[in-house]
XYZ file of C-alpha atoms in Angstrom:
477
model
C -64.858 -22.497 65.010
C -67.388 -24.187 62.708
C -69.052 -22.292 59.888
C -72.512 -20.889 60.649
C -72.531 -22.459 64.132
C -72.698 -20.039 67.109
C -69.558 -19.948 69.240
C -69.942 -18.693 72.824
C -67.017 -18.633 75.241
C -66.858 -17.210 78.750
C -63.601 -16.183 80.403
C -63.591 -15.052 84.025
C -60.842 -13.538 86.182
C -61.223 -13.438 89.976
C -59.115 -12.020 92.809
C -57.801 -14.455 95.426
C -58.888 -12.161 98.306
C -62.290 -10.588 98.886
C -60.814 -7.190 99.750
C -58.960 -6.911 96.439
C -60.212 -5.479 93.179
C -59.310 -6.489 89.656
C -58.916 -4.696 86.356
C -58.921 -6.528 83.054
C -58.824 -5.750 79.360
C -58.405 -7.355 75.972
C -56.537 -6.546 72.791
C -56.480 -8.028 69.322
C -58.610 -8.334 66.214
C -62.044 -9.890 66.378
C -63.541 -11.702 63.393
C -66.224 -9.663 61.602
C -69.475 -9.775 63.534
C -67.913 -11.039 66.773
C -68.575 -9.211 70.030
C -67.107 -9.364 73.534
C -69.488 -8.507 76.354
C -67.808 -7.362 79.570
C -69.390 -7.693 83.016
C -67.803 -7.258 86.424
C -68.255 -7.338 90.181
C -65.939 -6.017 92.857
C -63.767 -9.122 92.671
C -64.393 -10.566 89.190
C -64.099 -9.487 85.581
C -65.931 -11.510 82.918
C -65.634 -11.560 79.133
C -68.175 -13.354 76.948
C -67.303 -13.898 73.283
C -70.259 -14.268 70.923
C -69.552 -15.131 67.306
C -71.043 -17.016 64.361
C -68.505 -17.686 61.548
C -69.751 -16.834 58.046
C -68.390 -17.312 54.507
C -65.538 -14.968 53.678
C -64.247 -14.762 57.262
C -61.707 -17.602 57.102
C -58.439 -16.917 58.862
C -56.807 -16.879 62.295
C -57.778 -14.280 64.889
C -55.873 -13.782 68.162
C -57.278 -12.011 71.231
C -55.211 -11.476 74.375
C -56.859 -11.005 77.772
C -54.967 -9.477 80.687
C -56.051 -9.123 84.331
C -54.235 -7.414 87.257
C -55.195 -7.231 90.938
C -54.414 -4.356 93.332
C -52.245 -6.254 95.807
C -49.172 -4.409 97.127
C -47.196 -6.364 94.537
C -49.806 -6.708 91.782
C -50.271 -10.090 90.131
C -50.964 -10.191 86.419
C -52.435 -13.052 84.396
C -52.551 -13.232 80.591
C -54.615 -15.620 78.468
C -54.495 -15.858 74.669
C -57.481 -17.003 72.627
C -56.874 -18.105 69.030
C -59.925 -18.502 66.782
C -59.343 -20.499 63.604
C -62.128 -19.945 61.077
C -62.080 -22.532 58.264
C -63.173 -21.888 54.703
C -66.958 -22.050 54.869
C -68.588 -24.530 52.504
C -72.098 -25.415 51.493
C -71.770 -28.811 53.174
C -72.756 -29.457 56.766
C -70.341 -32.047 58.075
C -70.997 -32.500 61.787
C -73.543 -31.891 64.511
C -72.434 -29.349 67.151
C -72.704 -30.454 70.761
C -73.230 -28.357 73.865
C -69.810 -27.472 75.284
C -69.020 -28.977 78.667
C -68.240 -26.124 81.055
C -65.874 -28.459 82.919
C -63.574 -28.554 79.859
C -61.029 -25.778 79.381
C -62.265 -23.609 76.450
C -58.670 -22.642 75.693
C -57.709 -26.276 74.997
C -59.204 -28.825 72.586
C -62.522 -30.135 73.849
C -65.417 -32.128 72.318
C -67.100 -29.827 69.825
C -69.166 -31.732 67.256
C -70.202 -35.236 66.193
C -69.016 -35.962 62.630
C -71.217 -37.201 59.805
C -70.368 -40.576 58.312
C -70.821 -39.686 54.663
C -70.589 -42.233 51.824
C -67.635 -41.459 49.541
C -67.462 -42.674 45.950
C -63.705 -42.863 45.350
C -62.089 -44.979 42.646
C -61.522 -48.504 43.945
C -57.747 -47.978 43.942
C -58.151 -44.706 45.904
C -60.520 -45.945 48.612
C -58.359 -45.797 51.737
C -60.624 -47.893 54.010
C -61.227 -50.530 51.344
C -57.497 -50.824 50.589
C -56.808 -51.356 54.301
C -59.570 -53.932 54.628
C -58.427 -55.889 51.560
C -54.856 -56.055 52.847
C -55.993 -57.023 56.335
C -58.182 -59.832 54.978
C -55.092 -61.302 53.314
C -53.089 -60.919 56.538
C -55.819 -62.804 58.395
C -56.379 -65.562 55.839
C -53.246 -66.004 53.738
C -50.001 -65.041 55.465
C -48.176 -67.378 53.106
C -49.114 -65.121 50.182
C -47.606 -62.086 51.939
C -44.406 -63.896 52.847
C -44.063 -65.477 49.393
C -43.717 -61.919 48.052
C -41.110 -61.066 50.714
C -43.236 -58.638 52.737
C -43.086 -58.645 56.529
C -45.363 -55.777 57.662
C -47.794 -58.253 59.220
C -45.199 -59.089 61.899
C -45.908 -55.675 63.421
C -49.400 -56.706 64.470
C -47.591 -58.581 67.268
C -46.740 -56.355 70.236
C -43.575 -58.304 71.050
C -42.398 -57.818 67.454
C -43.237 -54.103 67.707
C -41.005 -53.683 70.737
C -38.177 -55.751 69.265
C -38.269 -53.782 66.000
C -38.438 -50.314 67.608
C -35.581 -50.920 70.010
C -33.490 -52.657 67.337
C -33.857 -49.507 65.213
C -32.549 -47.430 68.145
C -35.723 -45.524 69.039
C -37.298 -44.929 72.431
C -39.960 -47.344 73.657
C -41.347 -47.977 77.136
C -39.040 -50.571 78.655
C -40.348 -54.124 78.509
C -40.465 -55.538 82.043
C -41.906 -58.961 81.304
C -43.368 -61.052 78.479
C -45.299 -64.292 78.968
C -47.223 -66.550 76.595
C -49.847 -67.746 79.077
C -52.150 -65.470 81.062
C -51.986 -67.908 83.954
C -48.290 -67.044 84.284
C -48.822 -63.266 84.251
C -48.999 -62.615 87.983
C -46.713 -65.403 89.168
C -43.979 -64.558 86.652
C -44.206 -60.789 86.162
C -45.240 -59.638 89.640
C -43.298 -61.937 91.930
C -39.904 -61.554 93.524
C -38.537 -58.941 95.910
C -39.159 -55.905 93.647
C -42.258 -56.409 91.463
C -43.344 -53.542 89.174
C -45.454 -50.893 90.906
C -46.161 -48.607 87.930
C -46.788 -50.365 84.631
C -48.871 -51.001 81.513
C -50.157 -54.456 80.577
C -50.773 -55.201 76.881
C -52.353 -58.294 75.399
C -50.919 -58.990 71.942
C -53.389 -59.124 69.069
C -55.822 -56.512 70.392
C -56.343 -52.823 69.621
C -58.342 -49.705 70.580
C -57.879 -50.179 74.302
C -58.934 -53.833 74.355
C -56.591 -55.878 76.532
C -54.664 -52.811 77.685
C -54.358 -51.794 81.337
C -52.609 -48.572 82.350
C -51.722 -48.784 86.048
C -49.538 -45.865 87.235
C -50.203 -46.826 90.867
C -50.242 -50.565 90.360
C -53.135 -52.861 91.150
C -54.065 -50.731 94.172
C -54.756 -47.665 92.017
C -57.087 -46.547 89.243
C -56.675 -48.074 85.791
C -56.553 -44.957 83.611
C -58.452 -46.156 80.528
C -61.486 -47.433 82.444
C -61.268 -45.066 85.416
C -61.797 -47.850 87.961
C -59.578 -49.794 90.347
C -58.758 -53.254 89.024
C -57.173 -56.024 91.043
C -54.641 -58.445 89.636
C -57.306 -61.155 89.655
C -59.705 -58.963 87.656
C -57.084 -58.120 85.040
C -56.071 -61.751 84.732
C -59.705 -62.864 84.340
C -60.484 -60.169 81.739
C -57.456 -61.091 79.639
C -58.429 -64.753 79.908
C -61.854 -63.858 78.443
C -60.455 -62.011 75.398
C -61.354 -63.313 71.957
C -59.179 -64.193 70.205
C -57.004 -65.392 73.045
C -53.777 -63.355 73.132
C -50.644 -65.273 72.240
C -48.534 -63.082 74.543
C -49.011 -60.626 77.401
C -46.450 -57.857 77.861
C -45.773 -55.729 80.928
C -43.952 -52.455 80.266
C -42.997 -49.373 82.222
C -45.532 -46.560 82.541
C -44.432 -43.258 80.995
C -46.481 -40.351 82.331
C -47.804 -37.175 80.794
C -47.830 -33.757 82.440
C -48.498 -35.255 85.876
C -47.232 -38.452 87.476
C -50.528 -40.269 86.894
C -51.720 -38.720 83.612
C -51.577 -40.194 80.128
C -49.113 -38.640 77.683
C -50.342 -37.042 74.454
C -50.414 -39.542 71.575
C -49.804 -38.852 67.888
C -50.635 -41.509 65.297
C -48.718 -40.947 62.068
C -50.076 -42.415 58.824
C -46.849 -43.115 56.936
C -46.332 -44.172 53.322
C -42.593 -44.996 53.409
C -41.204 -41.462 52.909
C -44.434 -39.478 53.182
C -46.680 -38.564 56.101
C -50.269 -38.600 54.853
C -52.023 -37.510 58.044
C -51.721 -37.439 61.832
C -54.385 -38.546 64.299
C -54.427 -37.322 67.900
C -56.664 -37.887 70.893
C -56.536 -34.970 73.303
C -57.366 -35.244 77.033
C -57.378 -39.040 76.792
C -58.787 -40.751 79.846
C -60.968 -37.754 80.801
C -64.512 -36.571 80.060
C -62.973 -33.908 77.800
C -61.324 -36.388 75.413
C -61.732 -35.587 71.723
C -60.444 -36.707 68.310
C -58.559 -34.721 65.649
C -56.959 -35.373 62.255
C -54.473 -32.926 60.732
C -51.440 -32.658 58.469
C -47.789 -31.893 59.220
C -48.591 -28.167 59.430
C -51.480 -28.732 61.878
C -54.054 -27.931 59.184
C -57.214 -29.826 60.099
C -58.216 -32.717 57.835
C -61.373 -33.654 59.767
C -63.449 -30.558 59.017
C -65.571 -32.417 56.463
C -66.530 -35.213 58.881
C -65.848 -38.914 58.402
C -66.324 -41.176 55.385
C -67.290 -44.732 54.565
C -66.563 -46.313 51.171
C -69.399 -46.635 48.672
C -69.287 -48.120 45.176
C -69.152 -47.780 42.255
C -67.029 -44.673 41.689
C -69.190 -41.610 41.029
C -68.457 -38.060 39.986
C -70.249 -34.910 41.100
C -69.168 -32.600 38.326
C -65.365 -32.496 38.465
C -65.308 -33.912 42.018
C -65.623 -37.420 43.338
C -69.031 -37.612 44.928
C -69.535 -37.423 48.693
C -73.117 -37.895 49.873
C -73.260 -35.367 52.700
C -77.073 -35.621 52.753
C -76.838 -39.301 53.666
C -74.063 -38.464 56.136
C -76.313 -35.944 57.875
C -78.626 -38.837 58.738
C -75.745 -40.750 60.304
C -73.743 -38.589 62.723
C -71.546 -40.859 64.798
C -68.563 -40.550 67.081
C -65.207 -41.899 65.960
C -63.735 -44.307 68.526
C -66.459 -43.108 70.938
C -65.166 -39.531 70.663
C -66.393 -36.280 69.160
C -64.190 -34.043 67.052
C -62.054 -31.463 68.849
C -62.570 -27.740 68.879
C -59.933 -25.358 67.564
C -57.225 -24.387 68.143
C -55.006 -27.409 68.567
C -52.190 -26.586 70.987
C -48.795 -26.042 69.377
C -46.031 -28.577 69.915
C -42.473 -27.259 70.424
C -40.776 -27.310 67.027
C -37.918 -29.557 68.111
C -40.265 -32.181 69.604
C -42.499 -32.044 66.527
C -39.444 -32.580 64.328
C -38.427 -35.559 66.486
C -41.882 -37.070 66.004
C -41.785 -36.586 62.233
C -38.215 -37.814 61.796
C -38.927 -40.913 63.883
C -42.048 -41.701 61.847
C -40.222 -41.269 58.541
C -37.172 -43.284 59.613
C -39.357 -46.197 60.695
C -41.569 -45.784 57.626
C -38.518 -46.106 55.381
C -37.677 -49.443 57.004
C -41.254 -50.738 56.711
C -41.944 -49.527 53.158
C -45.691 -50.174 52.964
C -48.396 -48.057 54.594
C -48.305 -48.241 58.372
C -49.795 -46.183 61.169
C -46.997 -45.473 63.626
C -48.262 -44.476 67.066
C -46.037 -42.365 69.308
C -46.409 -40.226 72.399
C -44.629 -37.339 74.072
C -43.813 -37.771 77.755
C -44.312 -35.023 80.291
C -40.592 -34.308 79.991
C -40.723 -33.873 76.207
C -39.280 -37.212 75.096
C -40.711 -39.045 72.079
C -41.583 -42.732 72.507
C -42.837 -45.226 69.933
C -45.944 -46.935 71.271
C -47.144 -49.379 68.608
C -47.823 -50.008 64.920
C -51.196 -50.508 63.270
C -51.672 -51.876 59.761
C -55.459 -51.936 60.137
C -56.543 -48.322 60.871
C -60.155 -48.250 62.106
C -60.607 -51.801 60.863
C -60.756 -50.506 57.294
C -64.299 -49.337 57.949
C -63.991 -45.548 57.760
C -61.637 -42.582 57.966
C -61.865 -38.878 58.770
C -59.360 -37.250 56.399
C -60.258 -34.890 53.561
C -58.995 -31.632 52.170
C -60.114 -29.150 49.547
C -58.045 -29.515 46.398
C -56.951 -26.622 44.134
C -60.061 -27.020 41.977
C -62.317 -26.543 44.999
C -63.369 -30.197 45.390
C -63.557 -31.837 48.815
C -61.041 -34.651 48.290
C -61.580 -37.569 50.653
C -59.675 -39.896 48.310
C -56.198 -38.427 48.810
C -55.074 -40.974 51.416
C -55.994 -43.736 48.979
C -53.987 -41.916 46.339
C -50.999 -41.878 48.725
C -51.410 -45.656 49.043
C -51.514 -46.041 45.249
C -48.488 -43.780 44.693
C -46.514 -45.757 47.278
C -47.540 -49.082 45.745
C -46.398 -47.992 42.280
C -42.792 -47.482 43.416
C -40.104 -49.956 42.309
C -40.563 -53.302 44.108
C -43.948 -52.031 45.208
C -47.346 -53.675 45.581
C -50.666 -51.910 45.046
C -52.340 -54.530 47.228
C -49.948 -54.137 50.164
C -49.506 -50.374 49.814
C -45.815 -49.852 49.132
C -42.422 -51.342 48.305
C -40.974 -54.448 49.897
C -38.014 -53.850 52.206
C -35.458 -56.129 53.831
C -36.772 -58.158 56.740
C -35.122 -56.880 59.958
C -32.716 -59.404 61.397
C -34.310 -59.223 64.839
C -37.624 -60.351 63.295
C -36.194 -62.999 60.979
C -38.782 -65.745 60.344
C -40.922 -64.286 63.128
C -44.094 -66.231 62.326
C -42.250 -69.571 62.425
C -41.169 -69.059 66.036
C -43.120 -70.115 69.111
C -44.702 -67.511 71.384
C -42.119 -68.453 74.034
C -39.281 -67.787 71.598
C -40.851 -64.502 70.502
C -41.071 -63.379 74.129
C -37.432 -64.359 74.549
C -36.409 -62.134 71.624
C -38.396 -59.189 72.988
C -37.059 -59.695 76.508
C -33.542 -59.636 75.076
C -34.000 -56.140 73.612
C -33.561 -52.855 75.479
C -34.459 -49.278 74.533
C -31.631 -46.751 74.243
C -30.214 -45.540 77.559
C -30.426 -42.658 78.056
C -33.433 -42.027 75.782
C -32.593 -40.426 72.436
C -33.659 -36.852 71.715
C -32.425 -34.003 69.555
C -34.069 -31.450 71.863
C -31.994 -31.715 75.037
C -28.284 -31.327 75.608
C -28.838 -32.883 79.037
C -31.704 -35.340 78.908
C -34.474 -35.040 81.509
C -35.362 -37.991 83.650
C -37.980 -39.890 81.595
């Protein structure tokens, strides 16, 4: 729920047969001022929740709905609605959108378009600017990075990502093929007696869906990110048109979500060696109900104050670092073409959540400097490492803020995490953390040819069976 914005939800129960009747009821505690209007017909029972959150009502409210038909063996259905009311503030931070009735109101769905508010953090606490500065060096002066014995920039290469993850003993979608020339993609990776029929194609050097093709049914089926059928010739031509030209193209196995052709749920962990600063998730990816959320390890939302773009010089607003919400209100904009999610976020089984966190921290300890580590949970509950990103949102903006103990909206805390990590022994404030030993599997990575890099990746394999602390007998992945 969003403060001072009307929330209207409709829940309907219906009997499967016209000659049956249904009885339904609800229990629980409503927020102050909320009402549930009940209407019914012979075969349906409807509940409409009407509520506008106000200051002083923050908290979690749970309402349980139950419906039973009058069949000889009655069937009963129960639905639980959890309303999370944040602490109401004087700042407006997003523009509510009209809910799409096609999206399940009991799951995250697009709810509001966030402001892009200028933030006036100290230069050494500006998370986007720190990312952009580091990325500029990675683009223009790799020799400077390597002269100081850092190697994080290797992980911009998808072949290096796979080699590193599997060498560390963590799950990754199995690499089926790696080539250094798009003209060899089809002839090399999809020839022979048993070519892949369910796969993902990734062009190295590209992000945010560019150069990625998710094909659970092969070239004869729908590509999940675009929602259209793409032939092998189309994919090959589109990769050939990418700028910059990819140095490698990887083909990996497709790992499904809840259904055989659905995308798994992704979690992007922002890791500062031994600390998780924030987690980004995109719910319902590949559907019209996709939405964006940022939260901490305890699933407390960090995106409730909208998104932020760096502004200089540093400015104070009383005891707080200034955020210009008035300017942000003139610039509502989706993040990665998505609106923010509604509450509540669905819970993740504790064991799986612990696997995600422990994997992120173990990899973060090896990397040292700030890195976004992207993982997903398969439909069978296994955790896989997807990729690494050193350049979150291109260093242009972020959507993480929290209210500090003094009452300030603190959008600078991720930059402070960067600074704290950089001040550790053997650390670098510019690169965002301490230097760590270069992994043997990636030794002198940037001196090797693309063909040699593919050879290293092709020589690695993920653990078999997949690792998990949640299953005594592992499910089929």
